[in-house]
XYZ file of N, CA and C in Angstrom:
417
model
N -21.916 15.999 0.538
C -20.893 15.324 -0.242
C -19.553 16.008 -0.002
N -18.461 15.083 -0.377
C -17.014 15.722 0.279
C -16.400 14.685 -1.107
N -14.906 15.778 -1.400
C -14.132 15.470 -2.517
C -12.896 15.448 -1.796
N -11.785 14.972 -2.699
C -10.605 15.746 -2.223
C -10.022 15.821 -3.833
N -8.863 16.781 -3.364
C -7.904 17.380 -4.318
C -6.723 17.029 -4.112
N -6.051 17.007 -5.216
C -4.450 16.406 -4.965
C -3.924 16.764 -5.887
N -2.648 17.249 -5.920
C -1.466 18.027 -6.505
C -1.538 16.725 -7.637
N -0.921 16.890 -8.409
C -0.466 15.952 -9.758
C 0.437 14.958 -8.948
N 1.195 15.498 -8.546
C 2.664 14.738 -7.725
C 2.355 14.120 -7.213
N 1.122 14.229 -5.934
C 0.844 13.762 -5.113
C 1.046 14.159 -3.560
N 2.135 15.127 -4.022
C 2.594 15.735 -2.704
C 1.590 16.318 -1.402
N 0.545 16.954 -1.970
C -0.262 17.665 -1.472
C -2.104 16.860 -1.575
N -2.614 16.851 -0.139
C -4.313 16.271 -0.923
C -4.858 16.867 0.381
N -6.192 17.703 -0.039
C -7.035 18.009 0.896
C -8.213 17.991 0.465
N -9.210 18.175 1.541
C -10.715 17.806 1.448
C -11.537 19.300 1.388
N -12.439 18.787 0.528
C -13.379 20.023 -0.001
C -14.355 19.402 0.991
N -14.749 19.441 2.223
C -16.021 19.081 3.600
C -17.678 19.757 2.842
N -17.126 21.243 2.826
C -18.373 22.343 3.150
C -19.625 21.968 1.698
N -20.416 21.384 2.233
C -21.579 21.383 1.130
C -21.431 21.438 -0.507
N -20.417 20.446 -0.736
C -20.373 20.148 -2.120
C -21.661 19.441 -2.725
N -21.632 20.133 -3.388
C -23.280 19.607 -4.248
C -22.548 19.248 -5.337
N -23.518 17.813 -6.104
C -23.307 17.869 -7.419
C -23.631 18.736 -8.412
N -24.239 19.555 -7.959
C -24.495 20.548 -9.099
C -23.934 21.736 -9.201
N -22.596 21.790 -8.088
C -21.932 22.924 -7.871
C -20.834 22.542 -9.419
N -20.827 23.970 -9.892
C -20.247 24.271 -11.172
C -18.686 24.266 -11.050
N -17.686 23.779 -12.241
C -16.416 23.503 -12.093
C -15.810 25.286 -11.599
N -16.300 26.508 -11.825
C -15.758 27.710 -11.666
C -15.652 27.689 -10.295
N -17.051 27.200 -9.338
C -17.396 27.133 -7.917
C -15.839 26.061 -7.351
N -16.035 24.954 -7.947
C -14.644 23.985 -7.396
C -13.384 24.771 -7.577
N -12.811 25.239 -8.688
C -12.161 26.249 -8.839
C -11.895 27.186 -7.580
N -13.015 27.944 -7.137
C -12.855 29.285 -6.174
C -12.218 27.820 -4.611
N -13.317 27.115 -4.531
C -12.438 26.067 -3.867
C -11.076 25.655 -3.483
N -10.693 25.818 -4.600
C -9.286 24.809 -4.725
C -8.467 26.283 -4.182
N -8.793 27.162 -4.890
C -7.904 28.448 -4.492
C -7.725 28.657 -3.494
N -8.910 28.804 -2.219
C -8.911 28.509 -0.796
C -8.230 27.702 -0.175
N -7.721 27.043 -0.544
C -7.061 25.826 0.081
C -5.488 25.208 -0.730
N -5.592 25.730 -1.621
C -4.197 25.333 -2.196
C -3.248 26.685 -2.721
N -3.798 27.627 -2.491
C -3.627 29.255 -2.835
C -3.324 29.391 -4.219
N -3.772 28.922 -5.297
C -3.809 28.969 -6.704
C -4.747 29.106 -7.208
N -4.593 30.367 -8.406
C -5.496 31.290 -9.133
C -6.277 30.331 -9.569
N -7.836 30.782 -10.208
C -8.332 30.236 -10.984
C -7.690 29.757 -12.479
N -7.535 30.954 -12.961
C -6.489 30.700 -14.053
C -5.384 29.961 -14.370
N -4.975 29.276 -13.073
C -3.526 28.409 -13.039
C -3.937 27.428 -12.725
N -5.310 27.218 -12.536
C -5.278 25.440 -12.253
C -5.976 24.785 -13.487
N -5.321 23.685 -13.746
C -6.069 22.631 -14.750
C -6.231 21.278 -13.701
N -7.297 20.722 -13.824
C -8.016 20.155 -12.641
C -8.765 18.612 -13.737
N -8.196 17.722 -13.245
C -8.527 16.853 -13.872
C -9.507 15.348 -12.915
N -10.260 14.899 -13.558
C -11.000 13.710 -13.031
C -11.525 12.699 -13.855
N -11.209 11.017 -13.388
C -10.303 10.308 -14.572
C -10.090 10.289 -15.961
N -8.678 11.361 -15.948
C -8.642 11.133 -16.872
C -8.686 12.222 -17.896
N -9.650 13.039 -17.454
C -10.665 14.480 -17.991
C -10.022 15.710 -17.591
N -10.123 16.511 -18.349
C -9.775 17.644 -17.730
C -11.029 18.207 -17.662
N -11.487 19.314 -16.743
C -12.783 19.467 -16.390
C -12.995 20.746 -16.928
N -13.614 21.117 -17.063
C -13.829 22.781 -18.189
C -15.124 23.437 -17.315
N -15.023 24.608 -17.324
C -15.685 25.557 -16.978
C -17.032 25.500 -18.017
N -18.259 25.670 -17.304
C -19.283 25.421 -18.161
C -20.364 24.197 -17.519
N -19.030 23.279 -16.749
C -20.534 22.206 -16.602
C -20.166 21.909 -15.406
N -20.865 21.115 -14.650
C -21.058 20.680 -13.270
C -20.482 19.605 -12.943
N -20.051 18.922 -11.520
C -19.442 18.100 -10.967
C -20.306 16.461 -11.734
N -21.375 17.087 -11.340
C -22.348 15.722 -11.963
C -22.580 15.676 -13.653
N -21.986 16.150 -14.319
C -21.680 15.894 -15.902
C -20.638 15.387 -16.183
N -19.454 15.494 -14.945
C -18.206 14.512 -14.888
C -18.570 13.121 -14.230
N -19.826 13.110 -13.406
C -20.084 11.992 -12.670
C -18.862 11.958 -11.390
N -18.770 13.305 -10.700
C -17.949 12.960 -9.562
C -18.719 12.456 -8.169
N -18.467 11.499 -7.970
C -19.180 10.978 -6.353
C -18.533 11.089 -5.239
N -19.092 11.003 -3.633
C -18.689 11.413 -3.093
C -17.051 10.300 -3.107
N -16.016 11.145 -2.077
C -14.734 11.247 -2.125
C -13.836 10.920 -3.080
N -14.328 10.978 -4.321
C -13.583 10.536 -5.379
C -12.556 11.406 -5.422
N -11.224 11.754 -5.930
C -10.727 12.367 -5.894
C -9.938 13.287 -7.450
N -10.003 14.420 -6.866
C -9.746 15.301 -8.233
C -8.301 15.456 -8.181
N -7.558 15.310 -9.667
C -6.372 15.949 -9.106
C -5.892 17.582 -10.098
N -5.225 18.072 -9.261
C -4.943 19.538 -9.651
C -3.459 19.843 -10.069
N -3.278 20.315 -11.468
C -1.989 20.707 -12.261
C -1.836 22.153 -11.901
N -0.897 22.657 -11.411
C -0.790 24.108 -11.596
C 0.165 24.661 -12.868
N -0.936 25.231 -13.466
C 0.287 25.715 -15.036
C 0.678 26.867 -14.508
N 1.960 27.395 -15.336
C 2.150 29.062 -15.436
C 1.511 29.847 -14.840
N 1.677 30.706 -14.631
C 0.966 31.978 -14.537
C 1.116 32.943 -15.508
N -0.320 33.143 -16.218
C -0.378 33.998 -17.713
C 0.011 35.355 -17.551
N -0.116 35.606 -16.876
C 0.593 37.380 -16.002
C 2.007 37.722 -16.203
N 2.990 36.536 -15.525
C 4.312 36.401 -16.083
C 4.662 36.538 -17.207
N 5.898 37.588 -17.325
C 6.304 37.830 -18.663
C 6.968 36.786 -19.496
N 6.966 36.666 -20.836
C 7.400 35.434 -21.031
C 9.278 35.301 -21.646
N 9.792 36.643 -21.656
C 11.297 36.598 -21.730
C 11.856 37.110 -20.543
N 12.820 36.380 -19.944
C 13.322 36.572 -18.525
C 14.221 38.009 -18.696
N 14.485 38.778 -20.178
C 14.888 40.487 -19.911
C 14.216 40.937 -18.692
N 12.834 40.978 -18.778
C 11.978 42.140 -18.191
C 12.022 41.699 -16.659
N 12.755 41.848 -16.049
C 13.278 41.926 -14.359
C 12.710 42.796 -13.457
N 12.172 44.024 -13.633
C 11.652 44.909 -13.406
C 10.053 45.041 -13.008
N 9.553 44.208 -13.877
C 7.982 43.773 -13.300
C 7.835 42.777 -12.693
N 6.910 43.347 -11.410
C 6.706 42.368 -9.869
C 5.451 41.792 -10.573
N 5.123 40.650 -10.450
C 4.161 39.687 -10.792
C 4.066 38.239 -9.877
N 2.577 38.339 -9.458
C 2.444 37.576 -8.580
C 2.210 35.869 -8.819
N 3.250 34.854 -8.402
C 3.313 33.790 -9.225
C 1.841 33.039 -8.457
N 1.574 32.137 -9.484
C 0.458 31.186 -9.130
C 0.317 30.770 -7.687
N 1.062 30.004 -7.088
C 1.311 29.684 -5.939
C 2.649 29.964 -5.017
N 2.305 30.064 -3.796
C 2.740 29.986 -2.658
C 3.791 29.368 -2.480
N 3.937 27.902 -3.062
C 4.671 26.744 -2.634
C 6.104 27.027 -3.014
N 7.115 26.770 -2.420
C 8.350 26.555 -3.580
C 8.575 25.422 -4.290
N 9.044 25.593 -5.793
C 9.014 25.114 -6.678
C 9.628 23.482 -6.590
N 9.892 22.578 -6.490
C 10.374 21.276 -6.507
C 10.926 21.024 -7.730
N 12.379 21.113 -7.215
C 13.607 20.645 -8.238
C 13.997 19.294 -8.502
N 13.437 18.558 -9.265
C 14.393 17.366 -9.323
C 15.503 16.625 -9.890
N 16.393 16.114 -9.363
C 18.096 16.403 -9.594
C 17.850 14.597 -10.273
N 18.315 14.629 -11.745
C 18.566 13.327 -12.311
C 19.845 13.055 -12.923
N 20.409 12.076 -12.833
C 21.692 12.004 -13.013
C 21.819 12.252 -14.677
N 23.105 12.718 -15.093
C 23.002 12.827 -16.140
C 24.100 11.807 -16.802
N 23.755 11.469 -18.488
C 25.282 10.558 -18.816
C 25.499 11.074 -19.865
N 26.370 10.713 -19.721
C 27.248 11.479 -21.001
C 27.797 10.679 -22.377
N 28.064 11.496 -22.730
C 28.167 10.702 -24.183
C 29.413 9.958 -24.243
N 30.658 9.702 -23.378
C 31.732 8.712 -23.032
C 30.732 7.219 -22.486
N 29.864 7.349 -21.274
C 29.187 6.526 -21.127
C 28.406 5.576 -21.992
N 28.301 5.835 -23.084
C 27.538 4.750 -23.949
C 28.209 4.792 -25.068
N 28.544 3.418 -25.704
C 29.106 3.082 -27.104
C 28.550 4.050 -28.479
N 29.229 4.371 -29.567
C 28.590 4.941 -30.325
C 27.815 4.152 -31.289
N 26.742 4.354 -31.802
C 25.778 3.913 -32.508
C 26.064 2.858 -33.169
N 27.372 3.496 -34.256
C 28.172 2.738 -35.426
C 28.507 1.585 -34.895
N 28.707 1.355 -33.698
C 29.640 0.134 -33.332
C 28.838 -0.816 -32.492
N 27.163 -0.596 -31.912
C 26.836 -1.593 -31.692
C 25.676 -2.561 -32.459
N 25.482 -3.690 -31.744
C 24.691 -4.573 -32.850
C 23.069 -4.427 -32.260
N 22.509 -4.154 -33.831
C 21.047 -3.829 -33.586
C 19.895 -5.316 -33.749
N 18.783 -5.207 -32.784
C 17.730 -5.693 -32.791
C 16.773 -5.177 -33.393
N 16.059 -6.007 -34.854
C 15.378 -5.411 -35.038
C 14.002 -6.644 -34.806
N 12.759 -5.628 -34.495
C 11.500 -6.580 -34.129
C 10.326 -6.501 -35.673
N 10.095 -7.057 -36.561
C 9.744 -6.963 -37.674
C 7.966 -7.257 -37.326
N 7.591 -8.069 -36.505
C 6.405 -8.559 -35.478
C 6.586 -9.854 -35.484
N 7.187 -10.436 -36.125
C 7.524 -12.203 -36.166
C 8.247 -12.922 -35.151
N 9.411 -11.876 -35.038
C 10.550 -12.323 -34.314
C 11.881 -11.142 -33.965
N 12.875 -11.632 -33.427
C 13.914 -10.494 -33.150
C 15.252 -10.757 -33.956
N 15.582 -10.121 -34.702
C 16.217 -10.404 -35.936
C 18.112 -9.293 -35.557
N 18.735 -9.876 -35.043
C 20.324 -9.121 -34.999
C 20.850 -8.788 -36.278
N 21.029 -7.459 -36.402
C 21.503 -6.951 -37.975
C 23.141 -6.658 -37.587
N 24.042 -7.062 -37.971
C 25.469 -6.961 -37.693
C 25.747 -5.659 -38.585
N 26.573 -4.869 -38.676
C 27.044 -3.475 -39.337
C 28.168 -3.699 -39.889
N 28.255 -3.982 -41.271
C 30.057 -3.553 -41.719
C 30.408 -2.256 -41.744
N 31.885 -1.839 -41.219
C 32.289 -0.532 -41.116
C 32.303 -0.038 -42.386
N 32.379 -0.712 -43.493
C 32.869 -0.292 -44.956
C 31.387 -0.091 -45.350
N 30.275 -0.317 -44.723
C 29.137 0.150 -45.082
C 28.654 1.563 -44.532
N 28.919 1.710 -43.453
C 28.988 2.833 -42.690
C 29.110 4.001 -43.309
N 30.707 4.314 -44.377
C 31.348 5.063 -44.688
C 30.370 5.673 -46.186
């Protein structure tokens, strides 16, 4: 039997080939994933539909078949200190990879009307009902 693994993102997916048994234990997939994606046991949360898979039970208590595919979250690394003072201790991060920044535009608060001044929809479950605002109510 053969699986594959895939980053959350999607960015990344490779194949577990070597004699996956269903009865190989989630710690065993684990030492797996580390081999091949260079992330600790401890830093991966490893999910299959849906599930997050827990240490304790086997591929076949999730019902994984062959090439179904698992996908893999890398959290934190629990080692890392958790206030950025401490500069001084070398600690080895979860993975290898560099980190993926993603740049979203931002708007600002000139960009959109203020609250007070526009007209609301409200959905009651019947229908869509326009509530107009007097300013002298506002105040």
């Amino acid at each position: 039997m053969w699986i594959q693994v895939r980053t959350i993102d999607g960015s990344q997916t490779r194949t577990i080939e070597d004699d996956v048994s269903r009865k190989a234990t989630i710690e065993e997939l684990r030492e797996r994933v580390w081999a091949l994606f260079d992330v600790r046991p401890e830093c991966q949360r490893l999910f299959y539909r849906g599930k997050q898979l827990e240490n304790g039970y086997t591929l076949f208590d999730y019902d994984v078949g062959l090439n179904d595919i698992i996908q893999l979250l890398v959290r934190p690394d629990p080692d890392l200190p958790s206030t950025s003072k401490q500069t001084d201790i070398q600690a080895k991060p979860c993975s290898n990879s560099p980190p993926k920044v993603k740049k979203t535009p931002r708007v600002g608060p000139s960009s959109q009307p203020s609250t007070s001044t526009r007209d609301f929809l409200i959905d009651p479950g019947i229908g869509l009902y326009k509530v107009l605002l007097s300013p002298s109510l506002l105040k």
